[in-house]
mmCIF file of C-alpha atoms in Angstrom:
data_model
loop_
_atom_site.group_PDB
_atom_site.id
_atom_site.type_symbol
_atom_site.label_atom_id
_atom_site.label_comp_id
_atom_site.label_asym_id
_atom_site.label_seq_id
_atom_site.Cartn_x
_atom_site.Cartn_y
_atom_site.Cartn_z
ATOM 1 C CA MET A 84 -29.692 -5.958 15.754
ATOM 2 C CA LEU A 85 -26.417 -4.134 16.029
ATOM 3 C CA ASP A 86 -25.501 -0.713 17.119
ATOM 4 C CA TYR A 87 -23.441 1.139 14.577
ATOM 5 C CA LYS A 88 -22.195 3.956 16.710
ATOM 6 C CA LEU A 89 -21.182 1.436 19.011
ATOM 7 C CA LEU A 90 -19.314 -0.501 16.552
ATOM 8 C CA GLN A 91 -17.359 2.444 15.207
ATOM 9 C CA ALA A 92 -15.968 3.214 18.257
ATOM 10 C CA LEU A 93 -14.595 -0.318 18.522
ATOM 11 C CA ALA A 94 -13.155 0.171 15.576
ATOM 12 C CA ALA A 95 -11.758 3.446 16.231
ATOM 13 C CA VAL A 96 -10.506 2.398 19.347
ATOM 14 C CA VAL A 97 -8.581 -0.585 17.289
ATOM 15 C CA ASP A 98 -7.555 1.830 14.341
ATOM 16 C CA GLN A 99 -6.000 3.905 16.383
ATOM 17 C CA SER A 100 -4.544 1.702 18.602
ATOM 18 C CA GLY A 101 -5.999 3.503 21.988
ATOM 19 C CA PHE A 102 -9.041 5.074 23.919
ATOM 20 C CA GLU A 103 -7.642 8.607 23.776
ATOM 21 C CA ARG A 104 -6.411 8.407 20.044
ATOM 22 C CA GLY A 105 -10.355 6.677 19.508
ATOM 23 C CA ALA A 106 -12.204 9.263 20.554
ATOM 24 C CA LYS A 107 -9.991 12.039 19.040
ATOM 25 C CA HIS A 108 -10.294 10.459 15.729
ATOM 26 C CA LEU A 109 -14.482 10.164 16.243
ATOM 27 C CA GLY A 110 -14.768 14.003 17.927
ATOM 28 C CA LEU A 111 -15.553 12.480 20.970
ATOM 29 C CA THR A 112 -14.600 12.383 24.443
ATOM 30 C CA GLN A 113 -12.451 9.427 25.799
ATOM 31 C CA SER A 114 -15.200 8.891 28.300
ATOM 32 C CA ALA A 115 -17.695 8.471 25.729
ATOM 33 C CA VAL A 116 -16.199 6.015 23.559
ATOM 34 C CA SER A 117 -15.195 4.401 26.923
ATOM 35 C CA GLN A 118 -18.965 4.241 27.037
ATOM 36 C CA ARG A 119 -19.801 3.164 24.420
ATOM 37 C CA ILE A 120 -17.460 0.052 24.410
ATOM 38 C CA LYS A 121 -18.937 -0.579 27.700
ATOM 39 C CA LEU A 122 -22.500 -0.382 26.193
ATOM 40 C CA LEU A 123 -21.609 -2.891 23.468
ATOM 41 C CA GLU A 124 -20.243 -5.256 25.812
ATOM 42 C CA ALA A 125 -23.312 -5.243 28.190
ATOM 43 C CA ARG A 126 -25.304 -6.267 25.257
ATOM 44 C CA LEU A 127 -23.218 -8.792 24.079
ATOM 45 C CA GLY A 128 -22.447 -10.588 27.162
ATOM 46 C CA GLN A 129 -18.499 -10.566 26.560
ATOM 47 C CA PRO A 130 -16.021 -8.378 26.222
ATOM 48 C CA VAL A 131 -15.084 -6.917 23.012
ATOM 49 C CA LEU A 132 -11.226 -5.781 23.961
ATOM 50 C CA VAL A 133 -8.643 -7.287 25.846
ATOM 51 C CA ARG A 134 -7.059 -3.955 27.896
ATOM 52 C CA ALA A 135 -3.874 -5.265 29.164
ATOM 53 C CA PRO A 136 -1.286 -6.072 28.755
ATOM 54 C CA LYS A 137 -1.923 -4.673 25.534
ATOM 55 C CA LEU A 138 -5.119 -3.586 24.039
ATOM 56 C CA ALA A 139 -6.009 -6.362 21.425
ATOM 57 C CA PRO A 140 -9.450 -7.404 20.082
ATOM 58 C CA THR A 141 -11.159 -10.585 21.675
ATOM 59 C CA PRO A 142 -12.059 -12.997 19.423
ATOM 60 C CA LEU A 143 -15.933 -11.921 19.322
ATOM 61 C CA GLY A 144 -14.080 -8.575 18.925
ATOM 62 C CA ARG A 145 -12.303 -9.576 15.550
ATOM 63 C CA ARG A 146 -15.608 -10.831 13.917
ATOM 64 C CA LEU A 147 -17.128 -7.687 14.889
ATOM 65 C CA LEU A 148 -14.094 -5.886 13.604
ATOM 66 C CA ASN A 149 -14.241 -8.191 10.270
ATOM 67 C CA HIS A 150 -18.108 -7.196 9.805
ATOM 68 C CA VAL A 151 -17.523 -3.337 10.339
ATOM 69 C CA GLN A 152 -14.593 -3.566 7.059
ATOM 70 C CA GLN A 153 -16.782 -5.206 4.815
ATOM 71 C CA VAL A 154 -19.440 -2.530 5.821
ATOM 72 C CA ARG A 155 -17.266 0.248 4.908
ATOM 73 C CA LEU A 156 -16.328 -1.369 1.602
ATOM 74 C CA LEU A 157 -20.063 -2.012 0.976
ATOM 75 C CA GLU A 158 -20.913 1.324 2.242
ATOM 76 C CA TYR A 159 -18.851 3.045 -0.085
ATOM 77 C CA ASP A 160 -20.147 1.611 -3.383
ATOM 78 C CA LEU A 161 -23.369 2.490 -2.319
ATOM 79 C CA LEU A 162 -21.970 6.037 -1.951
ATOM 80 C CA ASP A 163 -21.229 5.596 -6.125
ATOM 81 C CA GLN A 164 -24.328 4.860 -6.480
ATOM 82 C CA ILE A 165 -26.647 6.914 -4.692
ATOM 83 C CA PRO A 166 -25.211 10.740 -4.750
ATOM 84 C CA ALA A 167 -28.198 12.173 -3.459
ATOM 85 C CA LEU A 168 -26.661 10.545 -0.136
ATOM 86 C CA GLY A 169 -23.740 12.853 -0.101
ATOM 87 C CA GLU A 170 -19.750 12.737 -1.300
ATOM 88 C CA ARG A 171 -17.774 10.451 1.409
ATOM 89 C CA GLU A 172 -14.143 9.904 0.103
ATOM 90 C CA GLN A 173 -13.261 6.595 -0.433
ATOM 91 C CA ARG A 174 -10.089 5.254 2.544
ATOM 92 C CA LEU A 175 -9.020 1.937 2.360
ATOM 93 C CA ARG A 176 -7.284 0.636 5.617
ATOM 94 C CA LEU A 177 -4.660 -1.856 4.147
ATOM 95 C CA ALA A 178 -1.129 -3.216 5.369
ATOM 96 C CA ILE A 179 2.226 -3.543 3.541
ATOM 97 C CA ASN A 180 5.543 -4.577 3.856
ATOM 98 C CA ALA A 181 7.977 -2.000 4.309
ATOM 99 C CA ASP A 182 10.535 -2.987 1.664
ATOM 100 C CA SER A 183 7.254 -2.977 -1.216
ATOM 101 C CA LEU A 184 6.081 0.859 0.353
ATOM 102 C CA ALA A 185 9.435 1.823 -0.449
ATOM 103 C CA THR A 186 10.030 -0.054 -3.936
ATOM 104 C CA TRP A 187 6.860 -1.064 -6.702
ATOM 105 C CA TRP A 188 4.034 0.211 -4.187
ATOM 106 C CA SER A 189 3.638 3.557 -5.386
ATOM 107 C CA PRO A 190 3.813 3.717 -9.166
ATOM 108 C CA VAL A 191 1.560 0.930 -9.227
ATOM 109 C CA THR A 192 -0.705 1.773 -7.086
ATOM 110 C CA GLY A 193 -0.402 6.352 -7.342
ATOM 111 C CA GLU A 194 -2.807 6.524 -10.563
ATOM 112 C CA PHE A 195 -5.178 3.556 -9.528
ATOM 113 C CA CYS A 196 -6.099 6.332 -6.599
ATOM 114 C CA ARG A 197 -6.166 9.516 -8.393
ATOM 115 C CA ARG A 198 -8.660 7.945 -10.888
ATOM 116 C CA HIS A 199 -10.993 6.437 -8.320
ATOM 117 C CA GLY A 200 -10.452 9.013 -5.260
ATOM 118 C CA VAL A 201 -8.881 6.622 -3.553
ATOM 119 C CA LEU A 202 -7.232 7.785 0.284
ATOM 120 C CA LEU A 203 -4.795 4.709 1.783
ATOM 121 C CA ASP A 204 -4.388 4.311 5.542
ATOM 122 C CA LEU A 205 -1.065 1.912 5.163
ATOM 123 C CA VAL A 206 -0.235 0.304 7.851
ATOM 124 C CA VAL A 207 3.489 -1.125 7.624
ATOM 125 C CA GLU A 208 4.263 -4.489 9.290
ATOM 126 C CA ASP A 209 6.812 -7.355 8.124
ATOM 127 C CA GLN A 210 5.658 -9.817 5.106
ATOM 128 C CA ASP A 211 5.741 -12.578 7.360
ATOM 129 C CA VAL A 212 2.470 -10.983 10.094
ATOM 130 C CA ALA A 213 0.576 -8.955 7.865
ATOM 131 C CA LEU A 214 -1.913 -11.198 7.557
ATOM 132 C CA LYS A 215 -2.937 -11.016 11.376
ATOM 133 C CA ARG A 216 -4.447 -7.299 10.728
ATOM 134 C CA MET A 217 -6.793 -8.556 8.340
ATOM 135 C CA ARG A 218 -7.567 -12.257 10.764
ATOM 136 C CA ASP A 219 -8.075 -8.978 13.503
ATOM 137 C CA GLY A 220 -10.285 -7.359 11.619
ATOM 138 C CA GLU A 221 -8.029 -4.280 10.842
ATOM 139 C CA VAL A 222 -7.328 -3.655 7.050
ATOM 140 C CA ALA A 223 -9.266 -4.375 3.881
ATOM 141 C CA GLY A 224 -6.477 -5.686 2.064
ATOM 142 C CA CYS A 225 -2.684 -6.925 2.820
ATOM 143 C CA ILE A 226 0.261 -7.845 0.792
ATOM 144 C CA CYS A 227 2.156 -10.856 2.592
ATOM 145 C CA ALA A 228 4.483 -13.559 1.999
ATOM 146 C CA THR A 229 1.270 -16.225 2.899
ATOM 147 C CA PRO A 230 -0.343 -17.781 0.531
ATOM 148 C CA ARG A 231 -3.707 -19.284 2.364
ATOM 149 C CA PRO A 232 -6.333 -16.736 3.059
ATOM 150 C CA VAL A 233 -8.039 -15.905 6.005
ATOM 151 C CA GLN A 234 -11.644 -17.161 6.340
ATOM 152 C CA GLY A 235 -13.345 -14.671 4.316
ATOM 153 C CA ALA A 236 -10.996 -13.394 2.524
ATOM 154 C CA ARG A 237 -9.262 -14.227 -1.562
ATOM 155 C CA SER A 238 -5.629 -14.341 -1.718
ATOM 156 C CA HIS A 239 -3.801 -13.746 -4.997
ATOM 157 C CA PRO A 240 -0.048 -14.168 -6.097
ATOM 158 C CA LEU A 241 1.760 -10.824 -7.700
ATOM 159 C CA GLY A 242 5.419 -11.760 -7.794
ATOM 160 C CA SER A 243 8.552 -12.165 -5.792
ATOM 161 C CA MET A 244 11.340 -9.871 -4.998
ATOM 162 C CA ARG A 245 14.412 -10.890 -4.735
ATOM 163 C CA TYR A 246 17.305 -10.707 -1.318
ATOM 164 C CA ARG A 247 20.073 -10.289 -1.741
ATOM 165 C CA ALA A 248 23.422 -10.206 1.293
ATOM 166 C CA LEU A 249 24.800 -6.480 0.560
ATOM 167 C CA ALA A 250 27.434 -4.186 2.582
ATOM 168 C CA SER A 251 29.686 -1.636 1.869
ATOM 169 C CA PRO A 252 32.951 -2.351 0.462
ATOM 170 C CA ASP A 253 34.661 -1.309 3.647
ATOM 171 C CA TYR A 254 32.438 -3.211 6.463
ATOM 172 C CA VAL A 255 33.752 -6.507 3.992
ATOM 173 C CA SER A 256 37.231 -5.515 4.111
ATOM 174 C CA ARG A 257 36.655 -5.506 7.734
ATOM 175 C CA TYR A 258 34.545 -7.996 8.578
ATOM 176 C CA PHE A 259 34.992 -10.881 5.851
ATOM 177 C CA PRO A 260 38.593 -10.434 4.488
ATOM 178 C CA ASN A 261 39.110 -13.849 3.707
ATOM 179 C CA GLY A 262 35.424 -14.780 2.670
ATOM 180 C CA LEU A 263 32.275 -15.764 4.845
ATOM 181 C CA SER A 264 33.822 -18.263 6.660
ATOM 182 C CA LEU A 265 31.089 -19.856 9.792
ATOM 183 C CA ASP A 266 33.466 -17.766 12.106
ATOM 184 C CA ALA A 267 33.170 -14.276 10.266
ATOM 185 C CA LEU A 268 29.734 -14.727 10.491
ATOM 186 C CA SER A 269 29.617 -15.063 14.200
ATOM 187 C CA ARG A 270 31.154 -11.475 14.671
ATOM 188 C CA ALA A 271 29.965 -9.699 11.733
ATOM 189 C CA PRO A 272 26.945 -7.400 12.557
ATOM 190 C CA ALA A 273 23.809 -7.992 10.614
ATOM 191 C CA ILE A 274 21.073 -5.560 10.116
ATOM 192 C CA VAL A 275 17.855 -7.277 10.408
ATOM 193 C CA PHE A 276 14.530 -5.377 9.904
ATOM 194 C CA GLY A 277 12.479 -6.389 13.289
ATOM 195 C CA PRO A 278 11.997 -9.442 15.668
ATOM 196 C CA ASP A 279 9.580 -10.483 12.767
ATOM 197 C CA ASP A 280 12.477 -10.924 9.718
ATOM 198 C CA ARG A 281 13.781 -13.883 9.766
ATOM 199 C CA LEU A 282 15.525 -13.359 5.868
ATOM 200 C CA GLN A 283 18.458 -12.873 7.542
ATOM 201 C CA HIS A 284 18.476 -16.506 10.064
ATOM 202 C CA ARG A 285 16.926 -18.062 6.370
ATOM 203 C CA TYR A 286 20.284 -16.728 4.691
ATOM 204 C CA LEU A 287 22.706 -17.808 7.114
ATOM 205 C CA GLU A 288 20.913 -21.367 7.089
ATOM 206 C CA MET A 289 21.627 -21.261 3.623
ATOM 207 C CA ARG A 290 25.444 -20.570 4.711
ATOM 208 C CA GLY A 291 25.545 -23.822 7.162
ATOM 209 C CA TYR A 292 25.683 -20.997 10.046
ATOM 210 C CA GLN A 293 22.252 -21.929 12.670
ATOM 211 C CA ALA A 294 23.873 -20.112 16.460
ATOM 212 C CA PRO A 295 22.804 -16.456 17.286
ATOM 213 C CA PHE A 296 24.537 -13.334 15.343
ATOM 214 C CA PRO A 297 25.057 -9.680 16.326
ATOM 215 C CA HIS A 298 22.650 -7.390 15.109
ATOM 216 C CA HIS A 299 21.213 -3.980 14.741
ATOM 217 C CA LEU A 300 17.150 -3.852 14.760
ATOM 218 C CA CYS A 301 16.110 -1.108 12.102
ATOM 219 C CA PRO A 302 12.388 -1.141 11.736
ATOM 220 C CA SER A 303 12.696 1.166 8.718
ATOM 221 C CA SER A 304 13.192 0.467 4.787
ATOM 222 C CA GLU A 305 15.092 3.548 4.094
ATOM 223 C CA GLY A 306 16.902 3.484 7.256
ATOM 224 C CA PHE A 307 18.255 0.281 6.710
ATOM 225 C CA VAL A 308 19.664 0.965 3.081
ATOM 226 C CA HIS A 309 21.398 3.709 5.111
ATOM 227 C CA LEU A 310 23.079 1.811 7.765
ATOM 228 C CA THR A 311 24.734 -0.483 5.331
ATOM 229 C CA GLN A 312 25.767 1.852 3.690
ATOM 230 C CA ALA A 313 27.523 3.364 6.394
ATOM 231 C CA GLY A 314 28.935 0.052 7.273
ATOM 232 C CA MET A 315 27.348 -0.704 10.610
ATOM 233 C CA GLY A 316 26.517 -4.271 9.195
ATOM 234 C CA TYR A 317 25.230 -6.097 6.565
ATOM 235 C CA GLY A 318 22.180 -7.259 5.593
ATOM 236 C CA MET A 319 19.020 -8.485 3.339
ATOM 237 C CA LEU A 320 18.208 -6.186 0.913
ATOM 238 C CA PRO A 321 15.455 -5.962 -2.018
ATOM 239 C CA GLU A 322 17.852 -5.964 -5.732
ATOM 240 C CA ARG A 323 15.664 -3.225 -7.098
ATOM 241 C CA GLN A 324 15.853 -0.717 -4.256
ATOM 242 C CA VAL A 325 19.315 -0.547 -4.411
ATOM 243 C CA ALA A 326 19.930 -1.793 -8.170
ATOM 244 C CA ARG A 327 21.681 2.559 -7.821
ATOM 245 C CA GLU A 328 24.424 1.550 -5.161
ATOM 246 C CA LEU A 329 25.307 -2.174 -6.369
ATOM 247 C CA GLU A 330 26.340 -0.377 -9.795
ATOM 248 C CA GLU A 331 28.040 3.083 -8.075
ATOM 249 C CA GLY A 332 29.799 0.215 -6.126
ATOM 250 C CA LEU A 333 28.609 2.168 -2.711
ATOM 251 C CA LEU A 334 27.232 -1.528 -1.738
ATOM 252 C CA VAL A 335 28.545 -4.795 -2.933
ATOM 253 C CA ASP A 336 27.011 -8.447 -3.127
ATOM 254 C CA LEU A 337 28.978 -10.623 -0.468
ATOM 255 C CA ASP A 338 27.598 -14.368 -2.308
ATOM 256 C CA PRO A 339 26.850 -13.613 -5.689
ATOM 257 C CA ASP A 340 25.633 -16.955 -6.022
ATOM 258 C CA SER A 341 22.983 -16.591 -3.260
ATOM 259 C CA PHE A 342 19.459 -14.916 -3.424
ATOM 260 C CA ILE A 343 16.444 -15.121 -1.087
ATOM 261 C CA ASP A 344 13.202 -15.174 -3.187
ATOM 262 C CA VAL A 345 10.463 -13.960 -1.414
ATOM 263 C CA PRO A 346 6.850 -14.567 -2.732
ATOM 264 C CA LEU A 347 3.945 -12.037 -2.434
ATOM 265 C CA TYR A 348 0.418 -12.188 -1.964
ATOM 266 C CA TRP A 349 -2.159 -9.660 -2.074
ATOM 267 C CA HIS A 350 -5.355 -10.847 0.363
ATOM 268 C CA HIS A 351 -8.671 -8.958 0.654
ATOM 269 C CA TRP A 352 -12.083 -9.531 1.652
ATOM 270 C CA ARG A 353 -14.031 -11.783 -0.704
ATOM 271 C CA HIS A 354 -17.035 -9.064 0.357
ATOM 272 C CA GLY A 355 -15.328 -5.565 -0.204
ATOM 273 C CA GLY A 356 -16.535 -3.495 -2.513
ATOM 274 C CA SER A 357 -16.357 -2.736 -6.009
ATOM 275 C CA THR A 358 -13.514 -0.655 -5.335
ATOM 276 C CA LEU A 359 -11.731 -3.330 -3.721
ATOM 277 C CA GLU A 360 -11.989 -5.556 -6.371
ATOM 278 C CA ALA A 361 -11.159 -3.115 -8.503
ATOM 279 C CA LEU A 362 -7.660 -2.430 -6.871
ATOM 280 C CA THR A 363 -7.593 -6.177 -7.085
ATOM 281 C CA ASP A 364 -7.877 -6.316 -10.436
ATOM 282 C CA HIS A 365 -5.026 -3.391 -10.785
ATOM 283 C CA LEU A 366 -2.641 -4.897 -8.734
ATOM 284 C CA LEU A 367 -3.066 -8.367 -10.237
ATOM 285 C CA VAL A 368 -1.924 -6.432 -13.752
ATOM 286 C CA ALA A 369 0.315 -3.284 -12.696
ATOM 287 C CA SER A 370 2.637 -5.361 -10.293
ATOM 288 C CA GLY A 371 3.781 -7.460 -12.818
ATOM 289 C CA ALA A 372 6.262 -5.310 -14.269
ATOM 290 C CA TRP A 373 8.037 -4.967 -10.873
ATOM 291 C CA LEU A 374 7.801 -8.075 -9.399
ATOM 292 C CA MET A 375 9.768 -11.477 -10.183
ATOM 293 C CA GLN A 376 7.305 -13.849 -12.437
ATOM 294 C CA GLY A 377 6.943 -17.445 -12.155
ATOM 295 C CA PRO A 378 7.955 -20.407 -9.889
ATOM 296 C CA VAL A 379 10.503 -19.424 -6.834
#
């Protein structure tokens, strides 16, 4: 039989990205948590964590984390059905892309969380890599651009976010006075969300440009907008996020006839309990008012 105190230690170390923070989360000493992980590995006869160069679960560790994640969700359901077991807050750990968090996520999920008494533990990841968090057993659900679910999970299309190449008027006059020539694109600094963000590369390929380009890295959706407004670069921004800035002329569309639609999918564990199912039903209905529907 599995010892859930040991599994709890594994989950805490991975969720908190380290032994020290995991120990604080559990209210234990770092030594105690380390001993629990070692005991778990001794009982299983193989490691559950890779310690270096970066802390990460092994394939066995990921399977155990998936199990822990689903047990937590089912436990919430049981506590709802048997009040005598005591009250406990419902907490869902989810991975979501920064642009969704900056635009439609809060208005869509706010009322649901208040009505169901759910607390969210949000992990921000690029839409192209968020599914890795589920594969590693770190989250109960995720928003990503990949339709195919991991084993044991389901995937649902939500809609698409439309991105356009935008910049400040001053930036356009400095770098693109004669339009978007390949030479100008090779010199103009862009803004990219992070190393996993491929939107800028996709846009440049649409324009016939496939060489390296100067760029800032800005892992913040709001910061991305601020840098663009400040004339530091041009970048791919969601229409909905900057509607006011476009209307007021603070940002301009470099290429009005071109855009990139990014489809978003909601992934969740198949046996995740009633709260996760209720959130899924809510997202499938409420997100339609914020995301573009139909084929991309």
